[in-house]
mmCIF file of C-alpha atoms and ligand atoms in Angstrom:
data_model
loop_
_atom_site.group_PDB
_atom_site.id
_atom_site.type_symbol
_atom_site.label_atom_id
_atom_site.label_comp_id
_atom_site.label_asym_id
_atom_site.label_seq_id
_atom_site.Cartn_x
_atom_site.Cartn_y
_atom_site.Cartn_z
ATOM 1 C CA MET O 1 0.154 -14.199 21.562
ATOM 2 C CA LYS O 2 1.897 -10.965 20.654
ATOM 3 C CA ILE O 3 3.603 -10.451 17.330
ATOM 4 C CA ALA O 4 7.301 -11.021 18.202
ATOM 5 C CA THR O 5 6.551 -14.233 20.108
ATOM 6 C CA LYS O 6 4.351 -15.386 17.269
ATOM 7 C CA PHE O 7 7.008 -14.773 14.601
ATOM 8 C CA VAL O 8 9.766 -16.504 16.605
ATOM 9 C CA HIS O 9 7.647 -19.561 17.369
ATOM 10 C CA ALA O 10 5.576 -19.766 14.158
ATOM 11 C CA GLY O 11 5.549 -23.363 12.917
ATOM 12 C CA ALA O 12 8.410 -24.350 15.236
ATOM 13 C CA GLU O 13 7.822 -27.731 16.834
ATOM 14 C CA PRO O 14 10.866 -29.792 17.887
ATOM 15 C CA ASP O 15 11.517 -32.452 15.257
ATOM 16 C CA PRO O 16 9.607 -35.562 16.395
ATOM 17 C CA SER O 17 12.356 -38.036 15.412
ATOM 18 C CA THR O 18 15.291 -36.366 17.256
ATOM 19 C CA GLY O 19 14.061 -33.335 19.172
ATOM 20 C CA ALA O 20 16.106 -31.025 16.895
ATOM 21 C CA ILE O 21 14.902 -27.502 17.763
ATOM 22 C CA MET O 22 15.231 -26.364 14.143
ATOM 23 C CA THR O 23 13.111 -28.195 11.599
ATOM 24 C CA PRO O 24 15.568 -30.314 9.557
ATOM 25 C CA VAL O 25 15.895 -30.009 5.786
ATOM 26 C CA TYR O 26 14.055 -33.163 4.723
ATOM 27 C CA GLN O 27 15.919 -33.590 1.456
ATOM 28 C CA THR O 28 13.970 -36.592 0.200
ATOM 29 C CA SER O 29 11.678 -37.316 -2.705
ATOM 30 C CA THR O 30 9.744 -40.205 -1.177
ATOM 31 C CA TYR O 31 8.961 -42.034 2.098
ATOM 32 C CA VAL O 32 9.118 -45.754 2.864
ATOM 33 C CA GLN O 33 5.788 -47.404 3.629
ATOM 34 C CA ALA O 34 5.489 -50.328 6.111
ATOM 35 C CA ALA O 35 2.899 -51.988 3.866
ATOM 36 C CA PRO O 36 1.026 -50.598 0.837
ATOM 37 C CA GLY O 37 -0.912 -47.545 2.060
ATOM 38 C CA GLN O 38 0.590 -47.754 5.561
ATOM 39 C CA HIS O 39 2.576 -44.521 5.952
ATOM 40 C CA LYS O 40 3.114 -41.643 8.383
ATOM 41 C CA GLY O 41 1.174 -39.047 6.409
ATOM 42 C CA TYR O 42 4.003 -38.599 3.923
ATOM 43 C CA GLU O 43 3.867 -40.437 0.582
ATOM 44 C CA TYR O 44 5.697 -38.406 -2.061
ATOM 45 C CA ALA O 45 7.453 -35.058 -1.634
ATOM 46 C CA ARG O 46 5.501 -33.101 -4.275
ATOM 47 C CA SER O 47 2.425 -33.700 -2.096
ATOM 48 C CA GLN O 48 3.971 -33.595 1.403
ATOM 49 C CA ASN O 49 7.317 -32.672 2.948
ATOM 50 C CA PRO O 50 7.924 -32.096 6.690
ATOM 51 C CA THR O 51 10.119 -28.991 6.190
ATOM 52 C CA ARG O 52 7.436 -27.507 3.953
ATOM 53 C CA ALA O 53 4.707 -28.502 6.432
ATOM 54 C CA ALA O 54 6.507 -26.585 9.232
ATOM 55 C CA LEU O 55 6.836 -23.559 6.963
ATOM 56 C CA GLU O 56 3.176 -23.734 5.918
ATOM 57 C CA ALA O 57 2.162 -23.712 9.598
ATOM 58 C CA ALA O 58 4.402 -20.656 10.067
ATOM 59 C CA PHE O 59 2.837 -18.920 7.049
ATOM 60 C CA ALA O 60 -0.626 -19.479 8.534
ATOM 61 C CA ALA O 61 0.452 -18.072 11.920
ATOM 62 C CA LEU O 62 1.927 -14.933 10.311
ATOM 63 C CA GLU O 63 -1.397 -13.904 8.780
ATOM 64 C CA ASN O 64 -3.630 -15.170 11.623
ATOM 65 C CA ALA O 65 -4.876 -17.758 9.128
ATOM 66 C CA GLN O 66 -6.042 -21.353 9.510
ATOM 67 C CA TYR O 67 -4.009 -22.565 6.542
ATOM 68 C CA GLY O 68 -0.831 -21.739 4.630
ATOM 69 C CA LEU O 69 0.499 -23.146 1.351
ATOM 70 C CA ALA O 70 4.022 -22.710 -0.003
ATOM 71 C CA PHE O 71 4.871 -22.308 -3.699
ATOM 72 C CA SER O 72 8.089 -22.228 -5.695
ATOM 73 C CA SER O 73 7.719 -18.462 -6.314
ATOM 74 C CA GLY O 74 5.337 -15.585 -5.751
ATOM 75 C CA VAL O 75 4.049 -15.846 -9.309
ATOM 76 C CA ALA O 76 3.477 -19.608 -8.821
ATOM 77 C CA ALA O 77 1.225 -18.749 -5.842
ATOM 78 C CA THR O 78 -0.656 -16.218 -8.014
ATOM 79 C CA ASP O 79 -0.899 -18.801 -10.802
ATOM 80 C CA ALA O 80 -2.537 -21.266 -8.372
ATOM 81 C CA VAL O 81 -5.192 -18.696 -7.395
ATOM 82 C CA ILE O 82 -6.136 -17.996 -11.029
ATOM 83 C CA LYS O 83 -6.372 -21.767 -11.635
ATOM 84 C CA LEU O 84 -9.404 -21.749 -9.304
ATOM 85 C CA LEU O 85 -11.190 -20.087 -12.241
ATOM 86 C CA GLY O 86 -12.376 -21.366 -15.607
ATOM 87 C CA PRO O 87 -13.175 -20.017 -19.081
ATOM 88 C CA GLY O 88 -15.745 -17.217 -18.964
ATOM 89 C CA ASP O 89 -14.839 -16.192 -15.418
ATOM 90 C CA GLU O 90 -13.785 -12.601 -14.825
ATOM 91 C CA VAL O 91 -11.289 -10.920 -12.507
ATOM 92 C CA VAL O 92 -11.055 -7.312 -11.414
ATOM 93 C CA ALA O 93 -7.431 -6.414 -10.676
ATOM 94 C CA ALA O 94 -5.507 -3.314 -9.673
ATOM 95 C CA ASN O 95 -4.351 -1.139 -12.587
ATOM 96 C CA ASP O 96 -0.901 -0.559 -11.067
ATOM 97 C CA MET O 97 0.027 -3.957 -9.716
ATOM 98 C CA TYR O 98 3.292 -5.893 -9.893
ATOM 99 C CA GLY O 99 4.399 -6.241 -13.533
ATOM 100 C CA GLY O 100 4.848 -10.022 -13.316
ATOM 101 C CA THR O 101 1.243 -10.425 -12.148
ATOM 102 C CA TYR O 102 0.027 -8.273 -15.037
ATOM 103 C CA ARG O 103 2.098 -10.360 -17.477
ATOM 104 C CA LEU O 104 0.716 -13.623 -16.061
ATOM 105 C CA PHE O 105 -2.873 -12.377 -16.360
ATOM 106 C CA THR O 106 -2.620 -10.849 -19.852
ATOM 107 C CA LYS O 107 -0.094 -13.114 -21.582
ATOM 108 C CA VAL O 108 -0.911 -16.499 -20.028
ATOM 109 C CA PHE O 109 -4.439 -16.640 -18.628
ATOM 110 C CA GLU O 110 -6.328 -14.496 -21.133
ATOM 111 C CA LYS O 111 -5.760 -17.176 -23.764
ATOM 112 C CA TYR O 112 -7.551 -19.695 -21.520
ATOM 113 C CA GLY O 113 -10.698 -17.575 -21.684
ATOM 114 C CA ILE O 114 -10.398 -15.720 -18.365
ATOM 115 C CA ARG O 115 -11.160 -11.992 -18.633
ATOM 116 C CA PHE O 116 -9.342 -9.349 -16.617
ATOM 117 C CA HIS O 117 -10.564 -5.822 -15.904
ATOM 118 C CA TYR O 118 -8.355 -3.205 -14.297
ATOM 119 C CA ALA O 119 -9.494 -0.673 -11.712
ATOM 120 C CA ASN O 120 -7.908 2.081 -9.690
ATOM 121 C CA MET O 121 -8.245 0.300 -6.340
ATOM 122 C CA SER O 122 -7.595 3.535 -4.391
ATOM 123 C CA ASP O 123 -10.994 4.686 -5.651
ATOM 124 C CA ILE O 124 -13.558 2.144 -4.493
ATOM 125 C CA ASN O 125 -16.180 3.686 -6.796
ATOM 126 C CA SER O 126 -14.197 2.564 -9.827
ATOM 127 C CA ILE O 127 -14.590 -1.118 -8.857
ATOM 128 C CA ALA O 128 -18.361 -1.665 -8.694
ATOM 129 C CA PRO O 129 -19.053 -0.842 -12.401
ATOM 130 C CA LEU O 130 -16.653 -3.656 -13.399
ATOM 131 C CA LEU O 131 -18.432 -6.351 -11.359
ATOM 132 C CA ASN O 132 -20.989 -8.667 -12.968
ATOM 133 C CA GLU O 133 -22.327 -12.202 -12.446
ATOM 134 C CA ARG O 134 -19.197 -13.683 -14.068
ATOM 135 C CA THR O 135 -16.794 -11.884 -11.693
ATOM 136 C CA LYS O 136 -15.136 -14.439 -9.405
ATOM 137 C CA LEU O 137 -12.088 -12.656 -8.018
ATOM 138 C CA LEU O 138 -10.820 -9.248 -6.933
ATOM 139 C CA TRP O 139 -7.015 -9.030 -6.980
ATOM 140 C CA LEU O 140 -5.375 -6.153 -5.211
ATOM 141 C CA GLU O 141 -2.080 -4.933 -3.870
ATOM 142 C CA THR O 142 -1.587 -2.275 -1.225
ATOM 143 C CA PRO O 143 0.628 -0.281 -1.049
ATOM 144 C CA THR O 144 1.359 -0.563 -4.779
ATOM 145 C CA ASN O 145 4.602 -0.710 -6.676
ATOM 146 C CA PRO O 146 6.196 1.819 -7.251
ATOM 147 C CA LEU O 147 3.771 4.688 -6.554
ATOM 148 C CA MET O 148 2.700 3.497 -3.095
ATOM 149 C CA ASN O 149 -1.041 3.864 -3.756
ATOM 150 C CA VAL O 150 -3.237 2.554 -0.962
ATOM 151 C CA ALA O 151 -6.469 0.513 -1.259
ATOM 152 C CA ASP O 152 -9.008 0.125 1.559
ATOM 153 C CA ILE O 153 -8.992 -3.655 2.147
ATOM 154 C CA ALA O 154 -11.960 -3.646 4.573
ATOM 155 C CA ALA O 155 -14.218 -1.542 2.318
ATOM 156 C CA ILE O 156 -13.298 -3.536 -0.807
ATOM 157 C CA SER O 157 -13.948 -6.818 1.051
ATOM 158 C CA VAL O 158 -17.445 -5.614 2.039
ATOM 159 C CA LEU O 159 -18.197 -4.728 -1.585
ATOM 160 C CA ALA O 160 -16.854 -8.103 -2.758
ATOM 161 C CA LYS O 161 -18.989 -10.043 -0.236
ATOM 162 C CA GLN O 162 -22.108 -8.277 -1.543
ATOM 163 C CA HIS O 163 -21.237 -9.627 -5.002
ATOM 164 C CA LYS O 164 -20.006 -13.064 -3.756
ATOM 165 C CA VAL O 165 -16.546 -12.390 -5.166
ATOM 166 C CA LEU O 166 -13.314 -13.687 -3.586
ATOM 167 C CA VAL O 167 -10.740 -11.098 -2.518
ATOM 168 C CA CYS O 168 -7.031 -11.890 -2.770
ATOM 169 C CA VAL O 169 -4.499 -9.365 -1.476
ATOM 170 C CA ASP O 170 -0.861 -9.429 -2.585
ATOM 171 C CA ASN O 171 0.595 -8.392 0.795
ATOM 172 C CA THR O 172 4.259 -8.544 -0.284
ATOM 173 C CA PHE O 173 5.060 -4.828 0.112
ATOM 174 C CA ALA O 174 3.577 -4.505 3.600
ATOM 175 C CA SER O 175 4.567 -7.927 5.008
ATOM 176 C CA PRO O 176 2.483 -9.581 7.749
ATOM 177 C CA TYR O 177 4.250 -7.396 10.313
ATOM 178 C CA LEU O 178 2.507 -4.300 8.961
ATOM 179 C CA GLN O 179 -0.810 -5.542 7.608
ATOM 180 C CA ASN O 180 -3.074 -8.619 7.902
ATOM 181 C CA PRO O 181 -5.654 -8.632 5.079
ATOM 182 C CA LEU O 182 -7.602 -11.675 6.351
ATOM 183 C CA ASP O 183 -8.365 -9.796 9.586
ATOM 184 C CA LEU O 184 -9.759 -6.990 7.400
ATOM 185 C CA GLY O 185 -12.136 -9.306 5.521
ATOM 186 C CA ALA O 186 -10.085 -10.613 2.570
ATOM 187 C CA ASP O 187 -10.390 -14.322 1.661
ATOM 188 C CA LEU O 188 -6.824 -14.950 0.536
ATOM 189 C CA VAL O 189 -3.403 -13.448 1.101
ATOM 190 C CA MET O 190 -0.528 -13.937 -1.296
ATOM 191 C CA HIS O 191 3.134 -13.111 -0.606
ATOM 192 C CA SER O 192 6.283 -13.221 -2.633
ATOM 193 C CA ALA O 193 8.284 -14.782 0.238
ATOM 194 C CA THR O 194 11.321 -13.862 -1.871
ATOM 195 C CA LYS O 195 11.023 -10.379 -0.333
ATOM 196 C CA TYR O 196 10.462 -9.543 3.373
ATOM 197 C CA LEU O 197 9.564 -13.066 4.599
ATOM 198 C CA GLY O 198 12.834 -14.591 3.367
ATOM 199 C CA GLY O 199 14.449 -11.225 3.992
ATOM 200 C CA HIS O 200 17.991 -12.028 2.898
ATOM 201 C CA SER O 201 17.786 -11.980 -0.934
ATOM 202 C CA ASP O 202 18.801 -15.630 -1.118
ATOM 203 C CA VAL O 203 15.633 -17.492 -2.112
ATOM 204 C CA ILE O 204 12.670 -17.374 -4.529
ATOM 205 C CA GLN O 205 9.398 -18.475 -2.968
ATOM 206 C CA GLY O 206 5.703 -17.648 -2.652
ATOM 207 C CA CYS O 207 2.790 -18.465 -0.374
ATOM 208 C CA LEU O 208 -0.949 -18.282 0.137
ATOM 209 C CA MET O 209 -2.816 -17.987 3.426
ATOM 210 C CA MET O 210 -6.549 -18.539 3.988
ATOM 211 C CA ASN O 211 -9.189 -19.462 6.585
ATOM 212 C CA ASP O 212 -11.723 -21.371 4.500
ATOM 213 C CA LYS O 213 -11.156 -25.141 4.536
ATOM 214 C CA GLU O 214 -12.782 -25.756 1.166
ATOM 215 C CA LEU O 215 -10.653 -23.046 -0.432
ATOM 216 C CA ARG O 216 -7.571 -24.624 1.160
ATOM 217 C CA GLU O 217 -8.488 -28.038 -0.271
ATOM 218 C CA LYS O 218 -8.945 -26.611 -3.767
ATOM 219 C CA LEU O 219 -5.620 -24.771 -3.615
ATOM 220 C CA TYR O 220 -3.798 -27.776 -2.129
ATOM 221 C CA PHE O 221 -5.159 -29.861 -5.019
ATOM 222 C CA ILE O 222 -3.753 -27.300 -7.481
ATOM 223 C CA GLN O 223 -0.435 -27.153 -5.578
ATOM 224 C CA LYS O 224 0.125 -30.917 -5.787
ATOM 225 C CA SER O 225 -1.403 -31.365 -9.249
ATOM 226 C CA CYS O 226 0.519 -28.543 -10.934
ATOM 227 C CA GLY O 227 3.633 -29.127 -8.821
ATOM 228 C CA ALA O 228 5.011 -25.607 -8.262
ATOM 229 C CA VAL O 229 6.340 -26.554 -4.810
ATOM 230 C CA PRO O 230 9.491 -25.173 -3.171
ATOM 231 C CA GLY O 231 12.380 -27.471 -2.269
ATOM 232 C CA PRO O 232 13.108 -28.242 1.409
ATOM 233 C CA MET O 233 16.275 -26.108 1.589
ATOM 234 C CA ASP O 234 14.342 -23.062 0.372
ATOM 235 C CA CYS O 235 11.635 -23.825 2.959
ATOM 236 C CA PHE O 236 14.314 -23.960 5.664
ATOM 237 C CA LEU O 237 15.701 -20.557 4.594
ATOM 238 C CA VAL O 238 12.291 -18.894 4.684
ATOM 239 C CA LEU O 239 11.475 -20.510 8.065
ATOM 240 C CA ARG O 240 14.687 -18.996 9.389
ATOM 241 C CA GLY O 241 13.911 -15.607 7.835
ATOM 242 C CA ILE O 242 10.480 -15.464 9.477
ATOM 243 C CA LYS O 243 11.984 -15.691 12.974
ATOM 244 C CA THR O 244 13.503 -12.201 12.608
ATOM 245 C CA LEU O 245 10.774 -10.597 10.483
ATOM 246 C CA HIS O 246 9.575 -8.296 13.279
ATOM 247 C CA VAL O 247 13.108 -7.146 14.173
ATOM 248 C CA ARG O 248 13.955 -6.440 10.550
ATOM 249 C CA MET O 249 10.647 -4.716 9.830
ATOM 250 C CA LYS O 250 11.058 -2.358 12.812
ATOM 251 C CA GLN O 251 14.386 -1.240 11.373
ATOM 252 C CA HIS O 252 13.022 -1.023 7.794
ATOM 253 C CA CYS O 253 10.248 1.260 9.114
ATOM 254 C CA GLU O 254 12.579 3.430 11.198
ATOM 255 C CA ASN O 255 15.124 3.824 8.374
ATOM 256 C CA GLY O 256 12.348 4.279 5.799
ATOM 257 C CA ALA O 257 10.837 7.190 7.735
ATOM 258 C CA LEU O 258 14.244 8.875 8.160
ATOM 259 C CA VAL O 259 15.199 8.491 4.490
ATOM 260 C CA ALA O 260 11.758 9.651 3.261
ATOM 261 C CA ARG O 261 11.844 12.780 5.446
ATOM 262 C CA TRP O 262 15.392 13.564 4.348
ATOM 263 C CA LEU O 263 14.470 13.179 0.666
ATOM 264 C CA LYS O 264 11.416 15.413 1.071
ATOM 265 C CA ALA O 265 13.612 18.232 2.417
ATOM 266 C CA HIS O 266 16.244 17.924 -0.343
ATOM 267 C CA PRO O 267 16.240 20.855 -2.829
ATOM 268 C CA LYS O 268 16.945 18.630 -5.881
ATOM 269 C CA VAL O 269 14.214 16.090 -5.066
ATOM 270 C CA GLY O 270 10.807 16.546 -6.698
ATOM 271 C CA ARG O 271 8.095 14.394 -5.202
ATOM 272 C CA VAL O 272 8.467 11.650 -2.603
ATOM 273 C CA TYR O 273 5.921 8.812 -2.741
ATOM 274 C CA CYS O 274 5.613 7.436 0.782
ATOM 275 C CA CYS O 275 2.308 6.364 2.350
ATOM 276 C CA GLY O 276 3.581 7.500 5.778
ATOM 277 C CA PHE O 277 3.356 11.188 4.795
ATOM 278 C CA GLU O 278 0.238 12.940 6.044
ATOM 279 C CA ASP O 279 -0.279 14.576 2.637
ATOM 280 C CA HIS O 280 -0.263 11.184 0.832
ATOM 281 C CA PRO O 281 -3.830 10.614 -0.497
ATOM 282 C CA GLY O 282 -3.926 7.133 1.073
ATOM 283 C CA TYR O 283 -2.497 8.170 4.448
ATOM 284 C CA ALA O 284 -5.725 7.843 6.467
ATOM 285 C CA ILE O 285 -6.437 4.344 5.133
ATOM 286 C CA ALA O 286 -2.798 3.265 5.493
ATOM 287 C CA LYS O 287 -2.849 4.476 9.105
ATOM 288 C CA LYS O 288 -6.066 2.533 9.741
ATOM 289 C CA GLN O 289 -4.980 -0.804 8.216
ATOM 290 C CA MET O 290 -1.184 -0.821 8.683
ATOM 291 C CA ARG O 291 0.883 -0.845 11.892
ATOM 292 C CA ASP O 292 3.610 1.329 10.358
ATOM 293 C CA PHE O 293 4.701 2.365 6.851
ATOM 294 C CA GLY O 294 7.628 0.127 5.937
ATOM 295 C CA GLY O 295 10.796 0.741 3.972
ATOM 296 C CA MET O 296 9.508 1.086 0.398
ATOM 297 C CA MET O 297 9.317 4.491 -1.293
ATOM 298 C CA SER O 298 9.812 6.226 -4.621
ATOM 299 C CA PHE O 299 10.893 9.740 -5.538
ATOM 300 C CA THR O 300 11.412 11.954 -8.554
ATOM 301 C CA LEU O 301 14.067 14.582 -9.214
ATOM 302 C CA LYS O 302 13.246 18.204 -10.034
ATOM 303 C CA ASP O 303 15.396 17.703 -13.130
ATOM 304 C CA ASP O 304 13.072 15.071 -14.595
ATOM 305 C CA SER O 305 15.405 13.569 -17.200
ATOM 306 C CA ILE O 306 16.475 9.967 -17.697
ATOM 307 C CA GLU O 307 20.131 11.158 -17.815
ATOM 308 C CA THR O 308 20.071 12.734 -14.338
ATOM 309 C CA ALA O 309 18.293 9.686 -12.933
ATOM 310 C CA MET O 310 20.877 7.425 -14.598
ATOM 311 C CA LYS O 311 23.738 9.392 -13.082
ATOM 312 C CA LEU O 312 22.237 9.056 -9.605
ATOM 313 C CA LEU O 313 21.534 5.344 -10.102
ATOM 314 C CA SER O 314 25.130 4.604 -11.003
ATOM 315 C CA SER O 315 26.570 6.747 -8.174
ATOM 316 C CA THR O 316 25.183 5.052 -5.058
ATOM 317 C CA LYS O 317 27.643 2.807 -3.227
ATOM 318 C CA LEU O 318 25.508 1.247 -0.479
ATOM 319 C CA PHE O 319 22.211 1.179 -2.370
ATOM 320 C CA ALA O 320 22.759 -1.633 -4.884
ATOM 321 C CA LEU O 321 21.186 -1.165 -8.316
ATOM 322 C CA ALA O 322 18.917 -4.199 -8.611
ATOM 323 C CA GLU O 323 15.338 -5.385 -8.990
ATOM 324 C CA SER O 324 13.602 -7.006 -5.995
ATOM 325 C CA LEU O 325 13.107 -5.623 -2.482
ATOM 326 C CA GLY O 326 12.676 -6.543 1.161
ATOM 327 C CA GLY O 327 16.184 -7.818 1.894
ATOM 328 C CA VAL O 328 18.390 -6.571 4.736
ATOM 329 C CA GLU O 329 20.494 -4.588 2.241
ATOM 330 C CA SER O 330 19.241 -1.411 0.561
ATOM 331 C CA LEU O 331 18.384 -1.508 -3.135
ATOM 332 C CA ILE O 332 17.761 1.210 -5.718
ATOM 333 C CA ASN O 333 15.755 0.683 -8.892
ATOM 334 C CA HIS O 334 14.743 2.705 -11.961
ATOM 335 C CA PRO O 335 11.222 1.590 -12.926
ATOM 336 C CA ALA O 336 11.293 3.373 -16.338
ATOM 337 C CA THR O 337 14.209 1.269 -17.605
ATOM 338 C CA MET O 338 14.049 -1.758 -15.275
ATOM 339 C CA THR O 339 10.862 -3.128 -13.701
ATOM 340 C CA HIS O 340 8.399 -1.148 -15.863
ATOM 341 C CA ALA O 341 10.366 -0.916 -19.133
ATOM 342 C CA SER O 342 7.775 -2.993 -21.001
ATOM 343 C CA ILE O 343 5.104 -0.297 -20.515
ATOM 344 C CA PRO O 344 5.096 2.277 -23.391
ATOM 345 C CA ARG O 345 6.485 5.668 -22.261
ATOM 346 C CA GLU O 346 3.233 7.578 -22.820
ATOM 347 C CA GLU O 347 1.262 5.032 -20.804
ATOM 348 C CA ARG O 348 3.890 5.167 -18.068
ATOM 349 C CA ILE O 349 3.849 8.955 -17.784
ATOM 350 C CA LYS O 350 0.038 8.958 -17.804
ATOM 351 C CA ASN O 351 0.090 6.612 -14.798
ATOM 352 C CA GLY O 352 2.406 9.009 -12.954
ATOM 353 C CA LEU O 353 5.545 6.990 -13.548
ATOM 354 C CA SER O 354 7.960 9.656 -14.742
ATOM 355 C CA ASP O 355 11.414 9.250 -16.300
ATOM 356 C CA SER O 356 13.255 10.280 -13.139
ATOM 357 C CA LEU O 357 11.178 8.133 -10.768
ATOM 358 C CA ILE O 358 13.495 6.134 -8.521
ATOM 359 C CA ARG O 359 12.360 3.351 -6.180
ATOM 360 C CA LEU O 360 14.136 2.516 -2.943
ATOM 361 C CA SER O 361 13.954 -0.588 -0.816
ATOM 362 C CA VAL O 362 15.474 0.815 2.362
ATOM 363 C CA GLY O 363 17.407 -1.878 4.210
ATOM 364 C CA ILE O 364 18.400 -2.262 7.847
ATOM 365 C CA GLU O 365 21.847 -0.623 7.717
ATOM 366 C CA ASP O 366 22.530 2.567 9.735
ATOM 367 C CA ALA O 367 20.236 5.294 8.426
ATOM 368 C CA GLU O 368 23.034 7.907 8.584
ATOM 369 C CA ASP O 369 25.125 5.845 6.164
ATOM 370 C CA LEU O 370 22.188 5.389 3.804
ATOM 371 C CA ILE O 371 21.432 9.106 3.818
ATOM 372 C CA ALA O 372 25.119 9.973 3.270
ATOM 373 C CA ASP O 373 25.135 7.619 0.274
ATOM 374 C CA LEU O 374 22.071 9.280 -1.264
ATOM 375 C CA GLU O 375 23.527 12.725 -0.479
ATOM 376 C CA GLN O 376 26.733 12.063 -2.439
ATOM 377 C CA ALA O 377 24.781 10.422 -5.290
ATOM 378 C CA ILE O 378 22.204 13.214 -5.680
ATOM 379 C CA GLY O 379 25.078 15.712 -5.473
HETATM 380 C C1 LIG V 1 8.287 -9.980 -6.404
HETATM 381 C C2 LIG V 1 6.829 -9.783 -6.362
HETATM 382 C C3 LIG V 1 5.939 -10.749 -6.862
HETATM 383 C C4 LIG V 1 6.418 -12.011 -7.558
HETATM 384 O O1 LIG V 1 7.095 -12.845 -6.695
HETATM 385 P P1 LIG V 1 8.299 -13.844 -7.171
HETATM 386 O O2 LIG V 1 8.708 -14.451 -5.873
HETATM 387 O O3 LIG V 1 9.341 -12.978 -7.798
HETATM 388 O O4 LIG V 1 7.716 -14.801 -8.125
HETATM 389 C C5 LIG V 1 4.589 -10.510 -6.743
HETATM 390 N N1 LIG V 1 4.115 -9.382 -6.174
HETATM 391 C C6 LIG V 1 4.938 -8.432 -5.689
HETATM 392 C C7 LIG V 1 4.352 -7.207 -5.072
HETATM 393 C C8 LIG V 1 6.314 -8.593 -5.768
HETATM 394 O O5 LIG V 1 7.119 -7.631 -5.300
#
């Protein structure tokens, strides 16, 4: 099945009780049993819910996976993966990953005796020296936030297999339309469904996709035991979002390319971070493992001061100043004062995250309007 057909039909079976073409919102906490233990596969809604089950089937289909699991947020999905580990186990993670993942690892899980090492995942040679017999998991993101660094999922998965280490890819930035990590050898895919999968900035949700049955059982056990499950209405919203993922992503990619090229040619713009540019260090790998380059990008201004960046950030009219990404509407963000404010300035600059760095989530509006908005804001 080709991608558009797959996304429209993912998880969509007519409702068995009425034939309703859209999976109903099963807003219930429990299910009546005919006699003790005699039920229809549904006992209690933390463990099973039909709206969630339809969504989990859709999640699996999106990533060409056998199994999908839905969580109440992206970080709840990440939390479930780390709960596969125990004290003494070690993780090698990307050194420029999503701030909330870094916070979860360092501030929550380190105190339970799990050790985290951080590598530059764009340089595969920096990973091997951090692996040892206690390493259980490699956690990576590609492209990364906000500098759009690219990691080679296939090569990293080969290295991980040699060391019997699980690979989990946070595929939020790319979305399943652009990249399918399981097909490239990863064991687990995580998404913040809050972003492109939901696509309309109206829900917080996360998911995991995998092929291994035993891994699915362990994660399902964590899902029902720890209870970070999404409600049925949120599942319904994400199911609906998924049906148009391919249409939205096509437009995000088209607009993203136009905006990135326009920025690159602007005399006041410094550097544009976009993995679709041929001079981007990760371009060859991105081209190999992604179908297109998406709508996420960052740029700096030649006048690299917080003040100039601030002026631009408060002058856009279509680009809304907000955290998050992946919705139909365009967003603008200032990592230095917003998403990455907790990182000390020196550390930030060292990692290439300068004061004037601005991140865009290019939406699906008309590209001419988006460019005109940036034009008047940059001045
Ligand atoms: C937003 C985000 C998360 C966290 O997801 P929530 O749904 O906000 O919990 C994780 N990774 C990436 C790349 C994200 O953008």
